[in-house]
Amino acid sequence: MYEKILVCLDGSEASLAGGRVALHLAREPGTRLFATHIYDSRLHSDRFREMEPVLPERYQKEAVIAQLRDAHEQLIEEGFSALSFGYLDNFLREAKGSGIEVTQMHRQGRNYVEIHRLVREIGPDLLILGASGLGRLADRMGSTTTRLLSLVECDVLIARADMDGGSRFLAGIDGSEEALAGMAKALAWAKSFKAELNLAAAYDPSFHAQVFGAMGRSLSPRRQEEVGLDKQQDLHDEIIDDGLGKLYAVFLEQAMDRCLALGGTAKAHLLQGKPYQALVDSAKTEGANLIVVGRFGHHREELVPIGSNSEAVSRLASANVLVASSPSGRGKARTAGGGGKTAGPAPTAPAPAAPAAPEDIEWEPAALEALNRVPSFARPMARSAVELVVRKKGGSVIDLATFRNTALSFGMKPGGDPGEGKRG
């Protein structure tokens, strides 16, 4: 499943759970396992120098201060180095007992900076981090993990607990290629851990009702007429009341078909609510101990390193979370300047195989014009859903009648003849 795995250990319960997952995955032939601990002795040296002015008077002579500095720095450096190797001792012992070879990598510096450098140096296709470190505060995700989630582009496992036999895994579905790639990885993990796989698609029918309520309160009657608020709201109601549910049901069906094609089985769940909250709540209710999400969804922007729903699931879930890399961004780390640039070698291990995508479907101009009258927030999803239905029926061309009939099957109101609404 993975060619290179980098696991980060700091002695916390979360990182130890991540270490056990790493050992499980590393049993597969061809997998190389790297383990690291990062320590920052310079931070303590800097703090000691800052404390020097407030030391008792007998320590204020320069010769005494210099002697103290040397003794402190030697003690700190040697102590932290020994501690760093000690954090890995039990892990290495367990790996050796299982016949797994591990490459140790110790670095000095800021945790997230040095781990980011290791990702660029090694080019892992999976990075395993504890959700929080030794400074854990309640259920919050630690700062190191939060930063690295935005800095790297390979798969990231945010570990919180062990994944024992009888596990349940939950994969988020939204109809995007990112989600389908994540589902394929979720299936591979489920097979490895002998877990039950569940696919969940969540949509929020209340959001746009709230938007129109705000518009109604904020816009003057004249402005409401200018933007066609009544007509837009009627169209949204047609989509929201029934269409979104049917749309996401199609996305679930597509994911189930892909899962079957990959030799797997899964249960499908159609959820309502904010997608991230619905996934987190469903995982808790169903007892899932791994949630798999794609790094991005339908509304990807190049400016951001991770989609908002995936980021929120990573922070809020009580389960382990696997953030699956973008199909084009495996084994890479962002440069310090961001911008989507990457560095480091990409691994040669292929992603789980998926059926070849069908050829692009041709849209006739009249059908495209009708599609463009669908509100912009729903247009990409509407297009995907219509194309999915047409492909499933063996079609390759979408004309106006096909679009209308398919849209109506989702409860959408596709509009009248092309040009309607433009007449004086």
Coordinates of C-alpha atoms in Angstrom, one line a residue, residues 109-256:
G109 CA 15.4 22.0 16.0
R110 CA 11.7 23.0 15.9
N111 CA 9.5 20.0 15.6
Y112 CA 7.4 21.0 12.6
V113 CA 10.4 22.5 10.7
E114 CA 12.6 19.5 11.0
I115 CA 9.8 17.0 10.2
H116 CA 8.9 19.1 7.1
R117 CA 12.6 18.8 6.1
L118 CA 12.5 15.1 6.6
V119 CA 9.4 14.8 4.4
R120 CA 11.2 16.7 1.7
E121 CA 14.3 14.6 2.1
I122 CA 12.7 11.1 2.3
G123 CA 9.6 11.6 0.1
P124 CA 7.3 9.4 2.2
D125 CA 3.8 8.7 0.8
L126 CA 2.5 8.4 4.4
L127 CA 3.3 10.6 7.4
I128 CA 2.1 9.5 10.8
L129 CA 1.7 12.0 13.6
G130 CA 0.1 11.9 17.0
A131 CA -2.9 14.2 17.2
S132 CA -1.3 16.0 20.1
G133 CA 2.0 15.7 21.9
L134 CA 3.1 15.7 25.5
G135 CA 1.6 19.2 26.0
R136 CA -1.9 17.9 25.2
L137 CA -4.7 20.3 26.1
A138 CA -8.2 18.6 26.3
D139 CA -9.2 17.3 22.8
R140 CA -7.4 20.0 20.8
M141 CA -5.0 19.0 18.0
G142 CA -1.4 19.9 18.7
S143 CA 0.3 22.8 17.0
T144 CA 3.0 20.6 15.4
T145 CA 0.4 18.4 13.8
T146 CA -1.8 21.4 12.8
R147 CA 1.1 23.0 11.0
L148 CA 2.4 19.9 9.3
L149 CA -1.1 19.1 8.0
S150 CA -0.9 22.3 5.9
L151 CA 2.8 21.9 5.0
V152 CA 2.9 18.4 3.5
E153 CA 0.9 16.9 0.6
C154 CA 1.4 13.2 1.2
D155 CA -1.1 11.1 3.1
V156 CA -1.2 12.1 6.7
L157 CA -2.5 9.9 9.5
I158 CA -3.5 11.8 12.6
A159 CA -3.3 9.1 15.3
R160 CA -5.4 9.2 18.4
A161 CA -6.0 5.5 19.4
D162 CA -5.2 1.9 18.5
M163 CA -7.0 0.3 15.5
D164 CA -7.6 -3.2 16.7
G165 CA -9.5 -6.0 15.1
G166 CA -13.2 -5.5 14.5
S167 CA -12.6 -1.8 13.5
R168 CA -15.0 0.3 11.5
F169 CA -13.7 2.8 9.0
L170 CA -15.7 5.8 7.6
A171 CA -14.8 7.5 4.2
G172 CA -16.3 10.9 3.3
I173 CA -17.8 11.1 -0.2
D174 CA -18.8 14.3 -2.1
G175 CA -18.6 13.3 -5.7
S176 CA -15.1 14.7 -6.3
E177 CA -12.2 12.7 -7.7
E178 CA -10.3 13.6 -4.4
A179 CA -13.0 11.8 -2.4
L180 CA -13.0 8.8 -4.8
A181 CA -9.3 8.5 -4.4
G182 CA -9.7 8.7 -0.7
M183 CA -12.3 6.0 -0.8
A184 CA -9.9 3.7 -2.6
K185 CA -7.3 4.2 0.1
A186 CA -9.9 3.7 2.8
L187 CA -10.8 0.3 1.2
A188 CA -7.1 -0.7 1.1
W189 CA -6.8 0.2 4.8
A190 CA -10.0 -1.7 5.6
K191 CA -8.6 -4.8 3.9
S192 CA -5.3 -4.4 5.8
F193 CA -7.0 -4.0 9.2
K194 CA -9.9 -6.4 8.4
A195 CA -12.3 -3.5 9.1
E196 CA -15.8 -2.8 8.0
L197 CA -15.9 0.1 5.5
N198 CA -18.7 2.7 5.6
L199 CA -19.1 5.5 3.0
A200 CA -20.9 8.7 4.0
A201 CA -22.0 11.6 2.0
A202 CA -23.3 14.7 3.9
Y203 CA -25.1 17.7 2.6
D204 CA -26.5 20.8 4.3
P205 CA -30.0 21.7 3.2
S206 CA -30.3 24.6 5.7
F207 CA -27.3 26.7 4.6
H208 CA -28.8 28.4 1.6
A209 CA -32.1 29.0 3.4
Q210 CA -30.1 31.0 5.9
V211 CA -28.3 32.8 3.1
F212 CA -31.6 33.9 1.6
G213 CA -33.0 34.9 5.0
A214 CA -29.9 37.2 5.4
M215 CA -30.4 38.6 1.9
G216 CA -34.1 39.3 2.6
R217 CA -33.2 41.1 5.8
S218 CA -30.3 43.1 4.3
L219 CA -31.5 44.1 0.8
S220 CA -33.9 46.8 0.1
P221 CA -37.0 45.8 -2.0
R222 CA -35.5 47.5 -5.0
R223 CA -32.2 45.5 -4.6
Q224 CA -34.2 42.3 -4.1
E225 CA -36.0 43.0 -7.4
E226 CA -32.7 43.8 -9.2
V227 CA -31.1 40.5 -8.1
G228 CA -34.3 38.5 -8.7
L229 CA -34.4 37.3 -5.2
D230 CA -37.8 35.7 -5.4
K231 CA -37.0 33.7 -8.5
Q232 CA -33.6 32.7 -7.2
Q233 CA -35.1 31.5 -3.9
D234 CA -37.7 29.5 -5.7
L235 CA -35.0 27.8 -7.7
H236 CA -32.9 27.2 -4.6
D237 CA -35.9 25.7 -2.8
E238 CA -36.5 23.3 -5.7
I239 CA -32.8 22.1 -5.4
I240 CA -32.5 22.3 -1.6
D241 CA -35.7 20.6 -0.6
D242 CA -35.1 17.4 -2.5
G243 CA -32.4 17.8 -5.1
L244 CA -29.3 17.9 -2.9
G245 CA -30.2 14.7 -1.3
K246 CA -30.7 13.0 -4.6
L247 CA -27.5 14.5 -5.9
Y248 CA -25.5 13.1 -3.0
A249 CA -27.2 9.8 -3.3
V250 CA -25.9 9.6 -6.8
F251 CA -22.4 10.4 -5.5
L252 CA -22.7 7.6 -3.0
E253 CA -23.8 5.2 -5.7
Q254 CA -20.8 6.1 -7.8
A255 CA -18.5 5.5 -4.8
M256 CA -20.2 2.2 -4.1

